[in-house]
Amino acid sequence: MLSNRAMISHESLLWTLLLQIPLVCSDIHVAHAPRLQTVDGREHQHPEVPDRARVIERALVRANLATPIKPVVHADVTIDEVHDPEYRRFIKNVCQEISEGACLTPRGISLDPKALQSKDPAIRVGHYAFGQDAPLMRGTYRAAREACDIALTGLDHVRNGARHVFALCRPPGHHAEYARMGGFCYFNNAVVAAHSFSSQGRVAMLDLDYHHGNGSQNLTYERADILYVSLHADPAFAYPGFSGWQEEVGVGAGEGYNANFPLRAYLAIGEYLSSLEQACEVVVAFDPDLVIVSIGFDTHTEDPIAQLSLDSCDFGRIAACVDAMGLPTLHVLEGGYALDYLGESAMSYVQGLSPGTSSPMGH
Ligand SMILES: [Zn+2]
């Protein structure tokens, strides 16, 4: 019987022959399907729905651009080295208390540990949240935990020589901080993968979601072994609003290893690509062994919660820019909420990448 590693190497070889991108995905995420979110005290339709991952998977597989593969279970310890282990266990336990179909929205956002003594589970969740837009359901822990396995399995395939791997993570992760959920995110899938690789080599994270990845910055801000570079809408007008400024460059050992490129509203592809080229120069200068792209399709002009002006075909040009760095790359899904455009945007993105292999990395 083949070991997981041997099976992964065998699969990696197969994709090379097929010239397709490995696409790590599963259906577990459908158990996390919040219908409403609270914004400024009012309820709205929740945009982070299961169809987001479904339409991307369907489009890439039907176009023969990607081969779907299932995630492999990885140990909790990898997540517990990135997030507060109490935070992970809290989410796991509180989700079991929620009845099927119900949604638990955090309330009374407070860092005071006394909140954890409350009889009201919404107040207890509020201790581990920085906003009300990441509600919990019975299946949220399983979905968020699976999203980490999807990113980590994607990393395994890059380690084994796949040049590009797409990790179809849902829920997304780049807003999740050390012990706080928010912005539709619970565990930081991209940072969990980056941390897992960090004992083996240098990792550059390139965040191309419309929103600043406050969680990814928070978790890597004092680290020199993980570079975080982000292109995002200026926090002066865009979520999360409290991070993403140019002067945030890291602290302590991490000083000089955090770079933010805030963008103006309604900017189109020409201007976007010149900022992306600068961001890629920062990545290449770091001389990483691995790049992890947090890819968000909410920079699309039709996205219902964002204000940039990119078209579906522009994602191919963005991917080509990333590809031109010539580095092994794990692409981790973050945002993107225009369901009618997600499939074609993802197809354009993957078409901009060169399938193939790089040398398997040492373990
Ligand atoms: Zn976003």
Coordinates of C-alpha atoms and ligand atoms in Angstrom, one line a residue:
M1 CA 0.0 0.0 0.0
L2 CA 1.3 3.4 -0.9
S3 CA 2.0 6.0 1.8
N4 CA 0.3 9.5 1.6
R5 CA 3.6 10.9 0.4
A6 CA 4.2 8.3 -2.3
M7 CA 0.6 8.8 -3.5
I8 CA 1.0 12.5 -3.7
S9 CA 4.3 12.2 -5.7
H10 CA 2.5 9.8 -8.1
E11 CA -0.4 12.3 -8.5
S12 CA 2.0 15.2 -9.1
L13 CA 3.6 13.3 -12.0
L14 CA 0.2 12.6 -13.5
W15 CA -0.8 16.3 -13.6
T16 CA 2.5 17.1 -15.3
L17 CA 1.6 14.8 -18.0
L18 CA -1.9 16.2 -18.3
L19 CA -0.6 19.8 -18.1
Q20 CA -3.3 20.7 -15.5
I21 CA -3.2 22.5 -12.2
P22 CA -3.9 20.4 -9.2
L23 CA -7.0 21.7 -7.5
V24 CA -7.4 20.7 -3.9
C25 CA -11.1 20.8 -2.9
S26 CA -13.8 19.0 -0.9
D27 CA -17.5 19.3 -0.2
I28 CA -17.3 19.6 3.6
H29 CA -17.6 23.4 3.4
V30 CA -21.3 23.2 2.4
A31 CA -22.1 22.6 6.1
H32 CA -21.1 26.3 6.6
A33 CA -23.7 28.3 4.8
P34 CA -24.6 31.4 6.7
R35 CA -27.7 33.2 5.3
L36 CA -27.5 36.5 7.0
Q37 CA -24.8 38.8 8.4
T38 CA -25.1 41.8 10.7
V39 CA -23.7 45.0 9.4
D40 CA -24.0 48.1 11.6
G41 CA -26.8 46.4 13.5
R42 CA -28.8 45.4 10.4
E43 CA -29.1 42.0 8.8
H44 CA -28.1 41.5 5.2
Q45 CA -27.8 38.4 2.9
H46 CA -24.4 36.8 3.6
P47 CA -22.2 36.8 0.5
E48 CA -19.9 34.1 1.6
V49 CA -21.9 31.1 0.3
P50 CA -21.1 27.5 -0.8
D51 CA -21.7 28.3 -4.4
R52 CA -18.6 30.4 -4.5
A53 CA -16.4 27.3 -4.3
R54 CA -18.8 25.2 -6.4
V55 CA -18.7 27.5 -9.4
I56 CA -14.9 27.8 -9.4
E57 CA -14.5 24.0 -9.1
R58 CA -17.0 23.3 -11.9
A59 CA -15.5 25.9 -14.3
L60 CA -11.9 24.8 -13.9
V61 CA -12.7 21.1 -14.1
R62 CA -15.1 21.4 -17.1
A63 CA -12.5 23.5 -19.0
N64 CA -9.8 20.8 -18.3
L65 CA -7.7 23.3 -16.6
A66 CA -7.5 21.5 -13.2
T67 CA -7.6 18.1 -11.7
P68 CA -9.7 17.9 -8.5
I69 CA -8.0 16.1 -5.6
K70 CA -9.1 15.5 -2.1
P71 CA -7.4 17.0 1.0
V72 CA -5.4 14.8 3.4
V73 CA -6.0 15.2 7.1
H74 CA -3.1 17.1 8.9
A75 CA -2.5 17.3 12.6
D76 CA -4.2 20.0 14.7
V77 CA -0.7 21.0 16.0
T78 CA 0.0 22.9 12.7
I79 CA -3.0 25.1 13.3
D80 CA -2.2 25.4 17.1
E81 CA 1.2 26.8 16.3
V82 CA -0.4 29.7 14.3
H83 CA -3.6 30.3 16.3
D84 CA -4.2 30.3 20.0
P85 CA -5.0 26.6 20.7
E86 CA -7.8 27.7 23.1
Y87 CA -9.4 29.7 20.2
R88 CA -9.4 26.5 18.0
R89 CA -10.9 24.4 20.8
F90 CA -13.5 27.1 21.6
I91 CA -14.8 27.1 18.1
K92 CA -14.8 23.3 17.9
N93 CA -16.8 23.1 21.2
V94 CA -19.2 26.0 20.7
C95 CA -20.2 24.7 17.1
Q96 CA -21.3 21.4 18.7
E97 CA -23.8 23.4 20.8
I98 CA -25.5 25.1 17.8
S99 CA -28.5 23.4 16.4
E100 CA -28.7 22.4 12.8
G101 CA -29.5 25.3 10.5
A102 CA -29.1 27.9 13.3
C103 CA -26.6 30.8 13.0
L104 CA -24.7 32.2 16.1
T105 CA -23.7 35.8 15.5
P106 CA -21.0 37.2 17.9
R107 CA -22.2 40.0 20.2
G108 CA -20.6 42.3 22.7
I109 CA -17.2 42.2 21.0
S110 CA -14.9 42.2 24.0
L111 CA -11.3 41.1 24.8
D112 CA -12.2 40.9 28.5
P113 CA -11.9 37.2 29.5
K114 CA -15.0 37.7 31.7
A115 CA -17.0 37.5 28.5
L116 CA -16.2 33.8 28.5
Q117 CA -18.2 33.3 31.7
S118 CA -21.4 34.5 30.1
K119 CA -24.3 32.1 29.8
D120 CA -25.1 33.6 26.4
P121 CA -22.9 31.8 23.8
A122 CA -23.1 34.9 21.5
I123 CA -21.2 36.9 24.1
R124 CA -18.7 34.1 24.6
V125 CA -18.1 34.1 20.8
G126 CA -17.8 37.9 20.9
H127 CA -14.6 37.4 23.0
Y128 CA -13.0 35.7 20.0
A129 CA -14.3 38.0 17.3
F130 CA -13.4 41.5 15.9
G131 CA -16.7 41.9 14.1
Q132 CA -20.1 40.4 13.6
D133 CA -19.7 39.2 10.0
A134 CA -18.3 35.7 10.9
P135 CA -21.2 33.8 12.3
L136 CA -20.9 30.3 13.5
M137 CA -23.0 27.3 12.5
R138 CA -22.9 23.7 13.5
G139 CA -20.7 22.8 10.5
T140 CA -18.4 25.9 10.7
Y141 CA -15.6 24.2 12.6
R142 CA -15.5 21.2 10.3
A143 CA -15.6 23.5 7.2
A144 CA -12.9 25.8 8.6
R145 CA -10.7 22.9 9.7
E146 CA -11.1 21.3 6.3
A147 CA -10.0 24.5 4.6
C148 CA -6.7 24.3 6.6
D149 CA -6.3 20.7 5.4
I150 CA -6.9 21.9 1.8
A151 CA -4.2 24.5 2.1
L152 CA -1.8 22.0 3.7
T153 CA -2.5 19.3 1.1
G154 CA -1.8 21.9 -1.6
L155 CA 1.5 22.7 0.1
D156 CA 2.4 18.9 0.1
H157 CA 1.9 18.9 -3.7
V158 CA 4.1 21.9 -4.2
R159 CA 6.7 20.3 -2.0
N160 CA 6.6 17.3 -4.2
G161 CA 7.3 19.3 -7.3
A162 CA 4.0 20.7 -8.7
R163 CA 4.9 24.2 -9.9
H164 CA 1.4 25.7 -9.2
V165 CA -1.4 24.3 -7.0
F166 CA -4.8 25.8 -6.4
A167 CA -6.2 25.3 -2.9
L168 CA -10.0 25.9 -3.0
C169 CA -10.4 27.0 0.6
R170 CA -13.7 28.0 2.0
P171 CA -14.4 29.7 4.4
P172 CA -11.5 32.1 3.5
G173 CA -8.8 32.9 6.0
H174 CA -6.8 36.1 5.5
H175 CA -8.8 38.2 8.1
A176 CA -8.4 35.6 10.9
E177 CA -6.0 36.7 13.6
Y178 CA -4.2 34.9 16.4
A179 CA -7.4 34.4 18.5
R180 CA -10.1 36.4 16.6
M181 CA -12.5 35.5 13.8
G182 CA -13.9 38.2 11.4
G183 CA -14.4 39.2 7.8
F184 CA -15.9 35.7 7.0
C185 CA -12.7 34.1 8.3
Y186 CA -12.0 31.6 11.2
F187 CA -8.6 30.0 10.6
N188 CA -5.9 31.6 8.5
N189 CA -5.4 28.9 5.8
A190 CA -2.6 30.7 4.0
V191 CA -0.5 31.5 7.1
V192 CA -1.0 27.9 8.4
A193 CA 0.5 26.7 5.1
A194 CA 3.3 29.3 5.3
H195 CA 4.1 28.4 8.9
S196 CA 4.2 24.7 8.0
F197 CA 6.7 25.4 5.3
S198 CA 8.8 27.9 7.3
S199 CA 11.0 25.2 9.0
Q200 CA 12.0 24.1 5.5
G201 CA 12.6 27.4 3.7
R202 CA 11.7 31.1 3.1
V203 CA 8.1 31.9 2.3
A204 CA 6.7 35.0 0.6
M205 CA 3.0 35.6 0.9
L206 CA 1.4 37.7 -1.8
D207 CA -2.1 38.8 -0.9
L208 CA -4.2 39.9 -4.0
D209 CA -7.6 40.0 -2.3
Y210 CA -9.5 43.3 -2.6
H211 CA -9.3 43.7 1.2
H212 CA -6.2 43.9 3.4
G213 CA -5.4 40.7 5.1
N214 CA -5.2 42.0 8.6
G215 CA -5.0 38.4 10.0
S216 CA -2.1 37.4 7.8
Q217 CA -0.3 40.6 8.7
N218 CA -1.1 40.1 12.4
L219 CA 0.3 36.6 12.4
T220 CA 3.5 37.3 10.5
Y221 CA 4.3 40.9 11.6
E222 CA 7.2 40.0 13.9
R223 CA 8.6 37.3 11.6
A224 CA 11.6 37.6 9.3
D225 CA 11.1 34.1 7.8
I226 CA 7.7 34.9 6.3
L227 CA 7.4 38.0 4.1
Y228 CA 3.9 39.4 3.7
V229 CA 3.1 41.7 0.7
S230 CA -0.4 42.9 0.1
L231 CA -2.2 44.8 -2.7
H232 CA -5.6 46.0 -1.5
A233 CA -8.1 48.8 -1.5
D234 CA -7.0 51.7 0.6
P235 CA -8.1 51.2 4.2
A236 CA -9.1 54.9 4.2
F237 CA -12.3 53.7 2.5
A238 CA -12.3 49.9 2.5
Y239 CA -12.7 47.1 5.0
P240 CA -11.1 46.3 7.4
G241 CA -10.2 49.9 7.8
F242 CA -7.9 49.4 10.7
S243 CA -4.9 48.0 8.9
G244 CA -3.2 48.0 5.5
W245 CA -1.4 51.3 5.6
Q246 CA 1.9 51.7 3.7
E247 CA 3.8 52.6 6.9
E248 CA 3.1 49.2 8.5
V249 CA 6.4 47.5 7.7
G250 CA 6.7 44.9 10.6
V251 CA 8.2 45.2 14.0
G252 CA 11.2 43.6 15.8
A253 CA 12.8 40.8 13.8
G254 CA 9.9 41.3 11.3
E255 CA 10.8 44.9 10.5
G256 CA 11.2 45.3 6.7
Y257 CA 9.2 42.0 6.1
N258 CA 5.8 43.5 5.6
A259 CA 4.8 45.6 2.6
N260 CA 1.4 47.1 1.9
F261 CA 0.3 48.6 -1.4
P262 CA -3.0 50.5 -0.9
L263 CA -4.9 51.1 -4.1
R264 CA -7.4 53.8 -5.0
A265 CA -11.0 53.0 -5.7
Y266 CA -12.2 52.0 -9.2
L267 CA -8.6 51.5 -10.4
A268 CA -8.3 49.4 -13.6
I269 CA -5.9 46.8 -14.7
G270 CA -3.1 49.0 -16.1
E271 CA -2.5 50.7 -12.8
Y272 CA -3.1 47.5 -10.9
L273 CA -0.4 45.7 -12.8
S274 CA 2.2 48.4 -12.2
S275 CA 1.6 48.0 -8.4
L276 CA 1.7 44.3 -8.8
E277 CA 5.0 44.5 -10.6
Q278 CA 6.5 46.5 -7.7
A279 CA 5.0 43.9 -5.2
C280 CA 6.6 41.1 -7.2
E281 CA 10.0 42.9 -7.1
V282 CA 9.7 42.9 -3.3
V283 CA 8.9 39.2 -3.3
V284 CA 11.8 38.3 -5.6
A285 CA 14.3 40.4 -3.6
F286 CA 13.3 38.3 -0.5
D287 CA 14.6 35.2 -2.5
P288 CA 11.8 32.9 -1.3
D289 CA 11.7 29.1 -1.7
L290 CA 7.9 29.2 -1.9
V291 CA 5.3 31.8 -2.8
I292 CA 1.8 31.6 -1.3
V293 CA -0.7 33.8 -3.1
S294 CA -3.9 34.7 -1.3
I295 CA -6.1 35.1 -4.4
G296 CA -9.3 37.0 -4.0
F297 CA -11.6 37.6 -7.0
D298 CA -13.4 40.5 -5.2
T299 CA -11.2 42.9 -7.2
H300 CA -13.7 42.2 -10.1
T301 CA -15.7 45.2 -11.3
E302 CA -19.0 43.3 -10.7
D303 CA -18.2 42.3 -7.1
P304 CA -21.1 43.3 -4.8
I305 CA -18.9 44.2 -1.8
A306 CA -15.9 45.9 -3.5
Q307 CA -14.9 48.8 -5.6
L308 CA -12.2 48.0 -8.1
S309 CA -12.6 47.8 -11.9
L310 CA -11.0 44.5 -13.1
D311 CA -12.6 42.3 -15.7
S312 CA -12.6 38.5 -15.7
C313 CA -9.8 38.3 -18.4
D314 CA -7.6 40.6 -16.3
F315 CA -7.0 37.8 -13.8
G316 CA -5.0 36.0 -16.5
R317 CA -2.6 39.0 -16.7
I318 CA -2.3 39.0 -12.9
A319 CA -1.5 35.3 -12.9
A320 CA 1.1 35.7 -15.7
C321 CA 2.8 38.4 -13.6
V322 CA 2.9 36.0 -10.6
D323 CA 4.0 33.1 -12.9
A324 CA 6.9 35.2 -14.3
M325 CA 8.6 35.1 -10.9
G326 CA 9.4 31.5 -11.8
L327 CA 8.8 30.3 -8.2
P328 CA 6.9 27.3 -6.8
T329 CA 3.5 28.7 -5.9
L330 CA 0.5 27.7 -3.8
H331 CA -2.6 29.7 -4.6
V332 CA -5.1 29.9 -1.8
L333 CA -8.7 31.1 -2.4
E334 CA -9.8 34.1 -0.3
G335 CA -12.7 36.4 -1.3
G336 CA -14.8 36.9 -4.5
Y337 CA -18.6 37.2 -4.3
A338 CA -19.9 37.9 -7.8
L339 CA -21.1 34.3 -8.5
D340 CA -21.8 35.0 -12.2
Y341 CA -18.2 36.0 -12.8
L342 CA -16.2 33.8 -10.4
G343 CA -16.0 30.8 -12.8
E344 CA -14.6 32.8 -15.7
S345 CA -12.3 34.8 -13.5
A346 CA -10.8 31.7 -12.0
M347 CA -10.5 30.1 -15.5
S348 CA -8.7 33.2 -16.8
Y349 CA -6.4 33.2 -13.7
V350 CA -5.4 29.5 -14.1
Q351 CA -4.8 30.0 -17.8
G352 CA -2.2 32.6 -16.9
L353 CA -0.2 30.0 -15.0
S354 CA 2.3 27.6 -16.6
P355 CA 1.5 24.1 -15.5
G356 CA 4.5 21.9 -14.9
T357 CA 7.0 20.9 -12.2
S358 CA 9.8 22.3 -10.3
S359 CA 12.3 20.1 -8.4
P360 CA 10.8 18.3 -5.4
M361 CA 11.9 20.1 -2.2
G362 CA 13.9 18.4 0.5
H363 CA 11.9 17.3 3.6
Ligands
ZN1 ZN -11.9 40.3 0.2

